[in-house]
Short mmCIF file of C-alpha atoms and ligand atoms in Angstrom, two decimals:
data_model
loop_
_atom_site.label_atom_id
_atom_site.label_comp_id
_atom_site.label_asym_id
_atom_site.label_seq_id
_atom_site.Cartn_x
_atom_site.Cartn_y
_atom_site.Cartn_z
CA MET R 1 -4.21 -10.11 -12.62
CA THR R 2 -2.47 -6.83 -11.94
CA THR R 3 -0.30 -5.36 -14.64
CA GLU R 4 2.49 -3.09 -13.55
CA LEU R 5 3.35 0.00 -15.55
CA THR R 6 6.07 2.50 -14.86
CA ARG R 7 4.77 5.82 -13.62
CA ARG R 8 5.88 7.41 -16.88
CA ASP R 9 3.96 4.90 -19.04
CA TRP R 10 0.96 5.28 -16.85
CA LEU R 11 0.92 9.06 -17.05
CA VAL R 12 1.35 9.01 -20.82
CA GLY R 13 -1.58 6.59 -21.10
CA GLY R 14 -3.76 8.27 -18.52
CA ALA R 15 -5.87 11.41 -18.54
CA THR R 16 -4.05 14.72 -18.11
CA VAL R 17 -4.74 16.05 -14.65
CA ALA R 18 -3.70 19.25 -12.95
CA GLY R 19 -0.42 18.83 -11.20
CA SER R 20 0.47 15.60 -12.94
CA MET R 21 3.89 16.86 -14.01
CA LEU R 22 4.73 17.64 -10.42
CA VAL R 23 3.55 14.25 -9.29
CA SER R 24 5.33 12.48 -12.12
CA LYS R 25 8.58 14.02 -10.92
CA MET R 26 7.82 13.27 -7.29
CA ALA R 27 6.91 9.68 -7.92
CA SER R 28 9.33 8.85 -10.71
CA ALA R 29 10.74 6.07 -8.58
CA GLN R 30 7.35 4.39 -8.20
CA THR R 31 5.56 1.78 -10.21
CA VAL R 32 1.86 1.34 -9.71
CA PRO R 33 -0.76 -1.18 -10.80
CA ALA R 34 -2.46 -0.14 -14.04
CA PRO R 35 -5.75 1.73 -13.63
CA ILE R 36 -8.97 -0.15 -14.34
CA LEU R 37 -10.28 1.68 -17.39
CA LYS R 38 -12.90 -0.91 -18.35
CA PRO R 39 -14.44 -1.98 -15.04
CA THR R 40 -16.42 -5.20 -14.98
CA ARG R 41 -18.15 -7.17 -12.26
CA GLU R 42 -15.13 -9.48 -12.15
CA ASN R 43 -12.55 -6.67 -12.16
CA PRO R 44 -14.35 -3.73 -10.56
CA ILE R 45 -13.23 -0.24 -9.58
CA ARG R 46 -13.16 -0.49 -5.78
CA ALA R 47 -14.62 2.83 -4.66
CA GLY R 48 -16.31 1.26 -1.64
CA PHE R 49 -13.70 0.31 0.92
CA ASN R 50 -11.50 3.35 1.67
CA GLU R 51 -8.41 1.54 0.45
CA ASN R 52 -5.37 2.96 -1.27
CA VAL R 53 -5.75 1.35 -4.66
CA TYR R 54 -2.14 2.14 -5.61
CA GLY R 55 -1.01 -0.45 -3.06
CA PRO R 56 2.24 -0.33 -1.11
CA SER R 57 5.10 1.81 -2.39
CA LEU R 58 7.70 0.26 -4.64
CA ARG R 59 10.30 0.64 -1.91
CA ALA R 60 8.06 -1.23 0.54
CA LYS R 61 7.25 -3.95 -1.99
CA LYS R 62 10.92 -4.61 -2.69
CA VAL R 63 11.69 -4.97 1.00
CA MET R 64 8.64 -7.20 1.49
CA ASP R 65 9.80 -9.54 -1.28
CA LYS R 66 13.15 -9.82 0.46
CA ALA R 67 11.56 -10.33 3.87
CA ALA R 68 9.94 -13.53 2.63
CA GLU R 69 13.41 -15.08 3.02
CA THR R 70 13.15 -14.66 6.79
CA ALA R 71 9.59 -15.88 7.06
CA HIS R 72 10.65 -18.63 9.46
CA LEU R 73 11.90 -16.19 12.10
CA TYR R 74 10.07 -14.29 14.81
CA ASN R 75 10.64 -10.61 14.23
CA PHE R 76 11.35 -9.03 17.62
CA PHE R 77 14.26 -6.99 16.26
CA ALA R 78 12.41 -5.63 13.24
CA GLN R 79 9.50 -4.72 15.52
CA ARG R 80 11.89 -2.77 17.71
CA ASP R 81 13.15 -0.88 14.62
CA LEU R 82 9.63 -0.08 13.47
CA ASN R 83 8.57 1.01 16.92
CA LYS R 84 11.57 3.35 17.12
CA ILE R 85 10.83 4.88 13.73
CA ILE R 86 7.21 5.52 14.67
CA SER R 87 7.81 6.80 18.20
CA ASP R 88 10.63 9.11 17.01
CA MET R 89 8.42 10.38 14.21
CA GLU R 90 5.55 11.04 16.61
CA GLY R 91 7.73 12.41 19.42
CA ILE R 92 6.43 9.97 22.03
CA PRO R 93 8.42 7.46 24.12
CA GLY R 94 8.84 4.00 22.56
CA SER R 95 7.22 2.52 25.68
CA HIS R 96 4.02 4.35 24.67
CA SER R 97 3.72 2.80 21.22
CA ALA R 98 2.65 -0.72 20.15
CA ILE R 99 2.34 -2.43 16.77
CA GLY R 100 -0.61 -4.57 15.73
CA ASN R 101 -2.01 -6.47 12.75
CA GLY R 102 -3.72 -3.27 11.67
CA SER R 103 -5.49 -1.09 14.21
CA THR R 104 -8.47 -3.44 14.50
CA PRO R 105 -6.96 -5.60 17.28
CA PHE R 106 -6.51 -2.50 19.44
CA LEU R 107 -10.01 -1.24 18.73
CA GLU R 108 -11.55 -4.63 19.51
CA ARG R 109 -9.52 -5.08 22.69
CA SER R 110 -10.59 -1.66 23.91
CA ALA R 111 -14.17 -2.86 23.67
CA MET R 112 -13.17 -6.08 25.48
CA ALA R 113 -11.53 -4.06 28.25
CA CYS R 114 -14.81 -2.17 28.63
CA ALA R 115 -16.73 -5.46 28.78
CA ILE R 116 -14.40 -6.74 31.50
CA LYS R 117 -15.10 -3.59 33.52
CA GLN R 118 -18.81 -4.22 32.90
CA GLY R 119 -19.18 -0.73 31.55
CA LYS R 120 -21.03 0.82 28.61
CA VAL R 121 -19.57 2.42 25.48
CA LEU R 122 -20.32 5.98 24.36
CA ALA R 123 -19.92 6.64 20.64
CA PRO R 124 -21.15 9.01 17.94
CA GLU R 125 -23.53 7.81 15.24
CA PRO R 126 -22.74 7.15 12.50
CA THR R 127 -19.16 6.09 13.06
CA TYR R 128 -16.70 3.27 12.36
CA GLN R 129 -18.06 0.03 13.77
CA SER R 130 -15.06 -1.86 15.13
CA VAL R 131 -15.39 -0.76 18.77
CA VAL R 132 -19.16 -0.41 18.68
CA GLY R 133 -19.71 -3.74 16.90
CA THR R 134 -17.34 -5.65 19.19
CA ALA R 135 -18.99 -4.14 22.24
CA LYS R 136 -22.44 -5.20 21.02
CA MET R 137 -21.21 -8.72 20.29
CA LEU R 138 -19.98 -8.92 23.88
CA GLY R 139 -23.32 -7.76 25.22
CA VAL R 140 -22.01 -4.32 26.17
CA ASP R 141 -24.56 -1.50 25.94
CA VAL R 142 -23.65 1.23 23.49
CA VAL R 143 -24.92 4.76 24.01
CA SER R 144 -25.04 6.31 20.54
CA VAL R 145 -25.10 10.07 20.08
CA PRO R 146 -26.22 11.35 16.66
CA VAL R 147 -23.87 13.72 14.85
CA GLY R 148 -25.00 17.34 14.74
CA ASP R 149 -26.92 18.96 11.89
CA ASP R 150 -23.53 20.17 10.66
CA MET R 151 -22.54 16.50 10.22
CA HIS R 152 -19.81 16.84 12.84
CA ILE R 153 -19.44 14.68 15.95
CA ASN R 154 -21.40 16.53 18.61
CA LEU R 155 -19.15 16.70 21.67
CA ASP R 156 -21.64 18.69 23.74
CA ALA R 157 -24.31 16.06 23.18
CA MET R 158 -21.79 13.33 24.05
CA ARG R 159 -20.91 15.16 27.25
CA ALA R 160 -24.59 15.39 28.10
CA ALA R 161 -25.03 11.66 27.46
CA MET R 162 -22.16 10.72 29.79
CA THR R 163 -23.02 8.59 32.82
CA ASP R 164 -20.90 6.90 35.48
CA ASP R 165 -21.39 3.44 33.98
CA ILE R 166 -19.83 4.49 30.66
CA LYS R 167 -16.27 3.14 30.76
CA LEU R 168 -15.20 3.72 27.16
CA ILE R 169 -15.68 6.63 24.77
CA TYR R 170 -14.89 6.06 21.10
CA LEU R 171 -14.10 8.99 18.82
CA CYS R 172 -13.13 8.57 15.19
CA ASN R 173 -11.27 11.64 13.94
CA PRO R 174 -11.67 12.18 11.04
CA ASN R 175 -14.93 10.29 11.30
CA ASN R 176 -16.05 7.50 8.99
CA PRO R 177 -18.41 7.38 7.03
CA ILE R 178 -18.77 11.15 7.46
CA PRO R 179 -15.33 12.58 6.63
CA SER R 180 -15.59 15.54 9.01
CA ILE R 181 -13.11 16.34 11.79
CA ILE R 182 -13.51 17.47 15.39
CA GLU R 183 -12.09 20.94 16.06
CA LYS R 184 -8.75 20.50 17.84
CA ASN R 185 -9.26 22.69 20.92
CA ALA R 186 -12.74 21.35 21.58
CA LEU R 187 -11.44 17.81 21.22
CA LYS R 188 -8.50 18.37 23.53
CA ASP R 189 -10.75 19.89 26.21
CA PHE R 190 -13.15 16.98 25.84
CA CYS R 191 -10.37 14.39 26.13
CA LEU R 192 -8.83 16.02 29.19
CA GLU R 193 -12.18 16.37 30.92
CA MET R 194 -13.77 13.04 30.02
CA SER R 195 -10.62 10.95 30.52
CA LYS R 196 -11.14 11.58 34.25
CA ARG R 197 -14.27 9.46 33.95
CA ALA R 198 -13.64 6.90 31.18
CA LEU R 199 -11.10 5.46 28.78
CA ILE R 200 -11.07 7.41 25.52
CA VAL R 201 -10.08 5.86 22.21
CA VAL R 202 -9.33 8.31 19.42
CA ASP R 203 -9.15 6.48 16.10
CA GLU R 204 -6.96 8.48 13.72
CA ALA R 205 -7.02 6.03 10.81
CA TYR R 206 -7.22 8.82 8.21
CA TYR R 207 -5.05 11.44 9.84
CA GLU R 208 -2.39 11.47 7.08
CA TYR R 209 -4.96 12.76 4.60
CA VAL R 210 -6.08 15.71 6.69
CA ASN R 211 -5.17 19.14 5.38
CA ASN R 212 -7.12 21.29 7.78
CA PRO R 213 -5.78 23.79 10.33
CA ASP R 214 -8.57 22.86 12.73
CA PHE R 215 -7.28 19.30 13.03
CA GLN R 216 -4.74 18.06 15.52
CA SER R 217 -3.75 14.55 16.52
CA MET R 218 -4.31 13.83 20.22
CA LYS R 219 -1.18 11.63 20.39
CA ASP R 220 0.72 13.98 22.73
CA LEU R 221 -1.90 13.45 25.43
CA VAL R 222 -0.89 9.81 25.93
CA VAL R 223 2.47 10.75 27.45
CA ASP R 224 0.94 11.71 30.82
CA ASN R 225 -2.67 10.63 30.59
CA LYS R 226 -3.49 7.02 31.43
CA ASN R 227 -6.99 7.12 30.02
CA ILE R 228 -6.35 7.93 26.36
CA ILE R 229 -5.53 5.56 23.51
CA ILE R 230 -4.74 6.69 19.96
CA CYS R 231 -5.09 4.22 17.09
CA ARG R 232 -3.36 4.58 13.74
CA THR R 233 -3.12 2.35 10.70
CA ALA R 234 -0.89 1.65 7.71
CA SER R 235 -3.97 0.43 5.83
CA LYS R 236 -4.79 3.76 4.29
CA ILE R 237 -2.06 6.03 2.91
CA HIS R 238 0.54 3.23 3.03
CA GLY R 239 -1.68 0.82 1.08
CA PHE R 240 -1.26 -1.93 3.69
CA ALA R 241 -4.91 -2.95 4.15
CA GLY R 242 -4.08 -6.51 3.09
CA VAL R 243 -0.60 -6.52 4.66
CA ARG R 244 -1.82 -5.52 8.14
CA ILE R 245 0.08 -3.05 10.30
CA GLY R 246 -1.39 -0.60 12.81
CA PHE R 247 -0.35 1.23 15.94
CA ALA R 248 -1.66 2.16 19.35
CA PHE R 249 -0.22 5.02 21.38
CA ALA R 250 -0.99 4.86 25.07
CA HIS R 251 0.57 5.05 28.51
CA PRO R 252 2.30 1.70 29.28
CA GLU R 253 -0.19 0.98 32.08
CA THR R 254 -3.04 1.45 29.63
CA MET R 255 -1.27 -0.45 26.87
CA ARG R 256 -1.60 -3.58 29.01
CA LEU R 257 -5.35 -3.47 28.40
CA ILE R 258 -4.97 -3.79 24.64
CA THR R 259 -1.78 -5.82 24.09
CA GLY R 260 -0.42 -9.19 25.20
CA PRO R 261 2.75 -9.90 27.21
CA PHE R 262 4.78 -10.28 24.00
CA ASN R 263 3.92 -9.89 20.36
CA ILE R 264 4.56 -12.77 18.01
CA SER R 265 1.49 -12.14 15.87
CA LEU R 266 3.05 -9.81 13.33
CA ALA R 267 4.16 -11.01 9.90
CA ASN R 268 7.84 -10.43 9.03
CA VAL R 269 6.82 -9.17 5.63
CA ALA R 270 4.45 -6.61 7.13
CA VAL R 271 6.90 -5.25 9.69
CA ALA R 272 9.73 -4.96 7.14
CA GLY R 273 7.44 -3.26 4.63
CA ALA R 274 6.20 -0.76 7.21
CA VAL R 275 9.76 0.17 8.24
CA GLU R 276 10.37 1.15 4.63
CA SER R 277 6.98 2.68 3.89
CA TYR R 278 6.94 5.05 6.86
CA GLN R 279 10.26 6.46 5.64
CA ASP R 280 9.08 6.80 2.04
CA LEU R 281 7.77 10.34 2.20
CA GLU R 282 7.84 10.71 -1.57
CA TYR R 283 5.25 7.95 -1.85
CA GLN R 284 3.04 9.40 0.87
CA ASN R 285 3.08 12.79 -0.87
CA PHE R 286 2.27 11.13 -4.16
CA ILE R 287 -0.78 9.42 -2.65
CA LYS R 288 -1.96 12.66 -1.03
CA GLN R 289 -1.66 14.42 -4.38
CA LYS R 290 -3.59 11.69 -6.19
CA ASN R 291 -6.23 11.67 -3.47
CA ARG R 292 -6.69 15.42 -3.96
CA GLU R 293 -7.05 15.02 -7.73
CA SER R 294 -9.68 12.32 -7.32
CA MET R 295 -11.51 14.31 -4.67
CA ASP R 296 -11.58 17.32 -7.05
CA ILE R 297 -13.28 15.12 -9.66
CA LEU R 298 -15.93 14.07 -7.12
CA GLU R 299 -16.48 17.58 -5.77
CA LYS R 300 -16.94 18.93 -9.29
CA MET R 301 -19.61 16.28 -9.86
CA PHE R 302 -21.34 17.17 -6.58
CA GLU R 303 -21.32 20.86 -7.52
CA ASP R 304 -22.48 20.26 -11.11
CA LEU R 305 -25.33 18.01 -9.98
CA ASN R 306 -26.12 20.22 -6.99
CA LEU R 307 -25.63 17.35 -4.54
CA GLU R 308 -25.21 18.03 -0.84
CA TYR R 309 -21.86 16.71 0.42
CA VAL R 310 -19.49 16.94 3.36
CA LYS R 311 -16.07 18.48 2.70
CA SER R 312 -13.69 15.55 3.00
CA ASN R 313 -10.65 15.27 5.27
CA THR R 314 -10.01 11.68 4.20
CA ASN R 315 -9.77 9.41 1.16
CA PHE R 316 -13.56 9.15 0.82
CA ALA R 317 -16.49 11.43 0.10
CA PHE R 318 -19.99 11.35 1.60
CA PHE R 319 -22.88 12.84 -0.36
CA ASN R 320 -26.66 12.90 -0.39
CA ALA R 321 -27.79 11.03 -3.46
CA GLY R 322 -31.45 11.84 -2.83
CA ARG R 323 -32.24 8.13 -3.24
CA PRO R 324 -31.32 5.02 -1.25
CA SER R 325 -27.59 4.35 -1.33
CA SER R 326 -28.45 0.66 -1.80
CA GLU R 327 -30.06 1.58 -5.14
CA VAL R 328 -26.94 3.53 -6.17
CA ALA R 329 -24.74 0.59 -5.14
CA THR R 330 -26.83 -1.92 -7.10
CA GLU R 331 -26.83 0.15 -10.29
CA MET R 332 -23.15 1.08 -10.09
CA ARG R 333 -22.19 -2.54 -9.41
CA LYS R 334 -23.86 -3.57 -12.68
CA HIS R 335 -21.22 -1.37 -14.36
CA GLY R 336 -18.29 -2.76 -12.37
CA ILE R 337 -18.13 0.03 -9.77
CA LEU R 338 -18.24 -0.75 -6.04
CA THR R 339 -19.56 1.96 -3.71
CA GLY R 340 -19.96 2.07 0.08
CA ARG R 341 -22.61 0.13 1.96
CA PRO R 342 -25.64 1.94 3.48
CA PHE R 343 -24.87 3.84 6.69
CA PRO R 344 -28.06 4.18 8.77
CA PRO R 345 -29.57 6.60 9.54
CA PHE R 346 -28.04 8.29 6.47
CA THR R 347 -29.50 5.77 4.07
CA ASN R 348 -29.74 8.26 1.19
CA TRP R 349 -26.07 9.21 1.55
CA VAL R 350 -23.37 7.45 -0.42
CA ARG R 351 -19.78 6.92 0.63
CA LEU R 352 -17.40 6.94 -2.32
CA SER R 353 -13.74 6.14 -1.73
CA THR R 354 -11.14 7.80 -3.91
CA VAL R 355 -9.49 5.62 -6.51
CA LYS R 356 -6.95 6.64 -9.18
CA PRO R 357 -8.04 9.89 -10.88
CA GLU R 358 -8.68 8.19 -14.22
CA GLU R 359 -10.82 5.57 -12.44
CA MET R 360 -12.55 8.31 -10.45
CA GLN R 361 -13.48 10.04 -13.70
CA ILE R 362 -15.12 6.81 -14.89
CA VAL R 363 -17.03 6.59 -11.59
CA ALA R 364 -18.18 10.22 -11.87
CA ASP R 365 -19.15 9.85 -15.53
CA LYS R 366 -21.17 6.72 -14.80
CA TYR R 367 -22.91 8.35 -11.85
CA ARG R 368 -23.84 11.35 -14.00
CA GLU R 369 -25.14 9.04 -16.74
CA LEU R 370 -27.23 6.95 -14.34
CA PHE R 371 -28.46 9.53 -11.85
CA GLY R 372 -27.51 13.02 -13.12
C1 LIG T 401 -11.85 4.62 11.18
C2 LIG T 401 -11.22 3.32 10.88
N1 LIG T 401 -10.50 2.71 11.83
C3 LIG T 401 -9.92 1.54 11.61
C4 LIG T 401 -10.05 0.90 10.39
C5 LIG T 401 -9.44 -0.46 10.20
O1 LIG T 401 -8.11 -0.33 10.14
P1 LIG T 401 -7.09 -1.55 10.08
O2 LIG T 401 -7.03 -1.98 8.67
O3 LIG T 401 -5.85 -0.89 10.56
O4 LIG T 401 -7.50 -2.63 10.99
C6 LIG T 401 -10.78 1.49 9.37
C7 LIG T 401 -10.92 0.82 8.07
O5 LIG T 401 -11.61 1.21 7.19
C8 LIG T 401 -11.38 2.73 9.62
O6 LIG T 401 -12.12 3.35 8.70
#
């Protein structure tokens, strides 16, 4: 059961964190689920799935409650509203934007399009598995290119691995499980050059969290280029992982590869909630602030324990535990803390998703106690 507290109650009850006054003012209109201060196996702290544990904004939740009244209707008009909000916000034509049940359908269909063309997929390793996994299930060969020693996606090595039978290139930026980004100019050059030879999917699931001058979304490229698809999701900063809304940006000719003739698959509740959430900048800023606070707690632990880690551009950290991540996961789970699964070949590295700062402190304290 989730108990709801007002933001004020929650801050009074919670640990004092830098910047909390600012956030309290910013998010005074929000209510959030109570933090899990006594994690158990049954009610764990979920630091393993890159979710936004605050859930959807209060504004979005109110609208979603109301939208249940129109659950019997198809939602073409609300979709049109959402598409306009997103395309205006991104500065791309509405014809170049599509809405999905999360970004997964677009990622999977990209892999299907590659299978239909009887091509191979080129992808970094490690990376997010939606495209790669779907491709493998369909019997498509995947050419995997290890990230560089700097833990960044190695574009030069990917270029070198390119062959004429590769029909799809998947890039996750920021990457997952390694939260590094690809430098914007290098990425743009790569996209322009390689899109002459294959379809490129740039998965920007975590882009809202990035605070890095070297990062740039590749969304503008879709206006003229027919071989680039950008995927976005409301699952992360908007807290919609269980509600399901995502976007693809692509040239209309390309969009046909990853969408159907008309879209009746979206839930009314999800579309209505997203319309509200994407306009709720106060909430998005609140989540970014909380993410930063939690990341500071993790980075302090990494520094104190002298653990190697990758500077994060997302809502998760990736660090070298010096022991199998499966062992860390097993021990932490005994104390009601869920951590990321193993990510071969980085089997000694652990992915920890940010949770509320007071939960993050419990995670860090437990890690120190068990492994420090
Ligand atoms: C890089 C990346 N892309 C896509 C997704 C899935 O997004 P969605 O919930 O929109 O299907 C995830 C989820 O963790 C992800 O990490």
